[in-house]
């Protein structure tokens, strides 16, 4: 688990900052299959790279996703959340037309709320294990 505590450096700082994000579908509707979650993980890695974030762990169930992200102190978590949810929604609609029926009122896939918790109270290995043990659909 030593790799998860990797110290990163910026121009004027050294840091180890992680945030645990949870996004829930609108009305907790059961939407995702294994294929959807696999594609969401690929999209997340791409968006995180654009923001100089590092996706440490990704998993989910049929109605929500969990992300563990290492981020620099200059970054705003809300900016990442807004970008991820927008990109998720747009790309999934394009790549999986069958999901359009799950876009409730105002064409929203995601609930307007999300969970963001800084990780530090619990060991990262425990949080990582928790995310790994989500009941991913087959």
mmCIF file of C-alpha atoms in Angstrom:
data_model
loop_
_atom_site.group_PDB
_atom_site.id
_atom_site.type_symbol
_atom_site.label_atom_id
_atom_site.label_comp_id
_atom_site.label_asym_id
_atom_site.label_seq_id
_atom_site.Cartn_x
_atom_site.Cartn_y
_atom_site.Cartn_z
ATOM 1 C CA UNK A 1 0.000 0.000 0.000
ATOM 2 C CA UNK A 2 3.018 2.275 -0.038
ATOM 3 C CA UNK A 3 2.191 3.491 -3.543
ATOM 4 C CA UNK A 4 -1.085 5.007 -2.403
ATOM 5 C CA UNK A 5 0.782 7.411 -0.062
ATOM 6 C CA UNK A 6 3.007 8.659 -2.882
ATOM 7 C CA UNK A 7 4.221 12.168 -2.132
ATOM 8 C CA UNK A 8 3.733 14.553 -5.054
ATOM 9 C CA UNK A 9 5.511 17.790 -5.699
ATOM 10 C CA UNK A 10 4.384 21.025 -7.246
ATOM 11 C CA UNK A 11 6.326 24.101 -8.170
ATOM 12 C CA UNK A 12 6.302 25.414 -4.610
ATOM 13 C CA UNK A 13 4.896 22.564 -2.535
ATOM 14 C CA UNK A 14 5.043 18.920 -1.571
ATOM 15 C CA UNK A 15 1.714 17.235 -0.914
ATOM 16 C CA UNK A 16 -0.354 14.134 -0.351
ATOM 17 C CA UNK A 17 -4.028 15.062 -0.661
ATOM 18 C CA UNK A 18 -6.845 12.650 -1.410
ATOM 19 C CA UNK A 19 -10.580 13.099 -1.789
ATOM 20 C CA UNK A 20 -13.210 10.356 -1.786
ATOM 21 C CA UNK A 21 -16.044 11.283 -4.178
ATOM 22 C CA UNK A 22 -19.409 9.567 -4.517
ATOM 23 C CA UNK A 23 -21.804 10.415 -7.348
ATOM 24 C CA UNK A 24 -25.361 9.079 -7.183
ATOM 25 C CA UNK A 25 -27.760 8.705 -10.101
ATOM 26 C CA UNK A 26 -30.937 10.783 -10.136
ATOM 27 C CA UNK A 27 -33.478 9.185 -7.764
ATOM 28 C CA UNK A 28 -30.907 6.402 -7.185
ATOM 29 C CA UNK A 29 -32.217 4.757 -10.337
ATOM 30 C CA UNK A 30 -30.351 1.536 -11.180
ATOM 31 C CA UNK A 31 -28.542 2.537 -14.367
ATOM 32 C CA UNK A 32 -25.047 1.099 -14.645
ATOM 33 C CA UNK A 33 -23.741 -2.220 -15.871
ATOM 34 C CA UNK A 34 -20.148 -3.452 -15.768
ATOM 35 C CA UNK A 35 -19.573 -2.005 -19.275
ATOM 36 C CA UNK A 36 -20.814 1.433 -18.192
ATOM 37 C CA UNK A 37 -18.591 1.439 -15.108
ATOM 38 C CA UNK A 38 -15.566 0.333 -17.127
ATOM 39 C CA UNK A 39 -16.112 3.210 -19.558
ATOM 40 C CA UNK A 40 -16.681 5.670 -16.693
ATOM 41 C CA UNK A 41 -13.330 4.652 -15.208
ATOM 42 C CA UNK A 42 -11.579 5.338 -18.540
ATOM 43 C CA UNK A 43 -13.290 8.725 -18.826
ATOM 44 C CA UNK A 44 -12.351 9.556 -15.223
ATOM 45 C CA UNK A 45 -8.674 8.785 -15.834
ATOM 46 C CA UNK A 46 -8.688 11.044 -18.890
ATOM 47 C CA UNK A 47 -10.400 13.974 -17.128
ATOM 48 C CA UNK A 48 -8.174 13.608 -14.053
ATOM 49 C CA UNK A 49 -5.057 13.735 -16.246
ATOM 50 C CA UNK A 50 -6.312 17.004 -17.781
ATOM 51 C CA UNK A 51 -6.604 18.526 -14.292
ATOM 52 C CA UNK A 52 -3.279 17.102 -13.010
ATOM 53 C CA UNK A 53 -5.232 14.827 -10.663
ATOM 54 C CA UNK A 54 -4.476 11.140 -10.200
ATOM 55 C CA UNK A 55 -7.281 8.581 -10.043
ATOM 56 C CA UNK A 56 -6.176 6.123 -7.345
ATOM 57 C CA UNK A 57 -9.278 3.920 -7.262
ATOM 58 C CA UNK A 58 -12.621 3.703 -9.070
ATOM 59 C CA UNK A 59 -15.592 1.422 -8.599
ATOM 60 C CA UNK A 60 -19.324 1.552 -8.248
ATOM 61 C CA UNK A 61 -22.635 -0.176 -8.206
ATOM 62 C CA UNK A 62 -25.687 0.100 -10.409
ATOM 63 C CA UNK A 63 -26.764 3.464 -8.954
ATOM 64 C CA UNK A 64 -23.580 5.214 -7.790
ATOM 65 C CA UNK A 65 -19.823 5.466 -8.306
ATOM 66 C CA UNK A 66 -16.897 5.925 -5.899
ATOM 67 C CA UNK A 67 -13.648 7.669 -6.795
ATOM 68 C CA UNK A 68 -10.478 8.109 -4.775
ATOM 69 C CA UNK A 69 -8.511 10.979 -6.260
ATOM 70 C CA UNK A 70 -5.092 12.388 -5.401
ATOM 71 C CA UNK A 71 -5.160 16.111 -6.153
ATOM 72 C CA UNK A 72 -2.842 19.126 -5.927
ATOM 73 C CA UNK A 73 -3.524 21.919 -3.436
ATOM 74 C CA UNK A 74 -4.106 24.452 -6.233
ATOM 75 C CA UNK A 75 -7.123 22.480 -7.466
ATOM 76 C CA UNK A 76 -10.758 23.021 -6.596
ATOM 77 C CA UNK A 77 -12.627 19.784 -5.985
ATOM 78 C CA UNK A 78 -15.894 21.366 -7.167
ATOM 79 C CA UNK A 79 -14.330 22.105 -10.549
ATOM 80 C CA UNK A 80 -13.362 18.441 -10.931
ATOM 81 C CA UNK A 81 -16.820 17.274 -9.820
ATOM 82 C CA UNK A 82 -18.620 19.548 -12.284
ATOM 83 C CA UNK A 83 -16.318 18.515 -15.114
ATOM 84 C CA UNK A 84 -16.609 14.807 -14.357
ATOM 85 C CA UNK A 85 -20.389 14.801 -14.075
ATOM 86 C CA UNK A 86 -20.763 16.816 -17.278
ATOM 87 C CA UNK A 87 -18.342 14.661 -19.248
ATOM 88 C CA UNK A 88 -19.828 11.442 -17.817
ATOM 89 C CA UNK A 89 -23.308 12.485 -18.810
ATOM 90 C CA UNK A 90 -22.382 13.642 -22.307
ATOM 91 C CA UNK A 91 -20.139 10.701 -23.202
ATOM 92 C CA UNK A 92 -22.472 8.044 -21.805
ATOM 93 C CA UNK A 93 -25.364 9.529 -23.761
ATOM 94 C CA UNK A 94 -23.281 9.391 -26.959
ATOM 95 C CA UNK A 95 -21.777 5.939 -26.431
ATOM 96 C CA UNK A 96 -24.742 4.173 -24.797
ATOM 97 C CA UNK A 97 -27.971 5.457 -26.410
ATOM 98 C CA UNK A 98 -29.987 2.992 -24.287
ATOM 99 C CA UNK A 99 -29.169 5.115 -21.196
ATOM 100 C CA UNK A 100 -31.133 8.120 -22.472
ATOM 101 C CA UNK A 101 -34.267 6.762 -20.777
ATOM 102 C CA UNK A 102 -32.484 7.178 -17.425
ATOM 103 C CA UNK A 103 -31.885 10.898 -17.919
ATOM 104 C CA UNK A 104 -34.606 12.217 -15.651
ATOM 105 C CA UNK A 105 -36.151 15.699 -15.758
ATOM 106 C CA UNK A 106 -34.010 18.315 -17.448
ATOM 107 C CA UNK A 107 -31.923 15.513 -18.984
ATOM 108 C CA UNK A 108 -29.965 14.810 -15.810
ATOM 109 C CA UNK A 109 -28.297 11.482 -15.134
ATOM 110 C CA UNK A 110 -26.825 12.520 -11.776
ATOM 111 C CA UNK A 111 -28.403 13.709 -8.568
ATOM 112 C CA UNK A 112 -27.671 17.356 -7.839
ATOM 113 C CA UNK A 113 -25.794 16.263 -4.720
ATOM 114 C CA UNK A 114 -22.538 14.417 -4.256
ATOM 115 C CA UNK A 115 -20.268 13.322 -1.428
ATOM 116 C CA UNK A 116 -16.724 14.657 -1.170
ATOM 117 C CA UNK A 117 -14.628 13.693 1.809
ATOM 118 C CA UNK A 118 -10.990 14.290 2.409
ATOM 119 C CA UNK A 119 -9.309 11.075 3.306
ATOM 120 C CA UNK A 120 -6.991 11.087 6.243
ATOM 121 C CA UNK A 121 -8.949 10.012 9.318
ATOM 122 C CA UNK A 122 -9.115 6.418 8.107
ATOM 123 C CA UNK A 123 -6.062 4.854 6.566
ATOM 124 C CA UNK A 124 -6.168 5.090 2.787
ATOM 125 C CA UNK A 125 -5.813 1.328 2.587
ATOM 126 C CA UNK A 126 -9.166 0.976 4.382
ATOM 127 C CA UNK A 127 -10.881 3.445 2.029
ATOM 128 C CA UNK A 128 -9.303 1.754 -0.990
ATOM 129 C CA UNK A 129 -10.461 -1.658 0.263
ATOM 130 C CA UNK A 130 -13.985 -0.279 0.835
ATOM 131 C CA UNK A 131 -14.143 1.004 -2.754
ATOM 132 C CA UNK A 132 -12.713 -2.258 -4.128
ATOM 133 C CA UNK A 133 -15.444 -4.231 -2.310
ATOM 134 C CA UNK A 134 -18.380 -2.438 -3.928
ATOM 135 C CA UNK A 135 -20.878 -4.862 -5.475
ATOM 136 C CA UNK A 136 -20.038 -4.116 -9.099
ATOM 137 C CA UNK A 137 -22.670 -5.539 -11.457
ATOM 138 C CA UNK A 138 -21.589 -8.431 -13.642
#
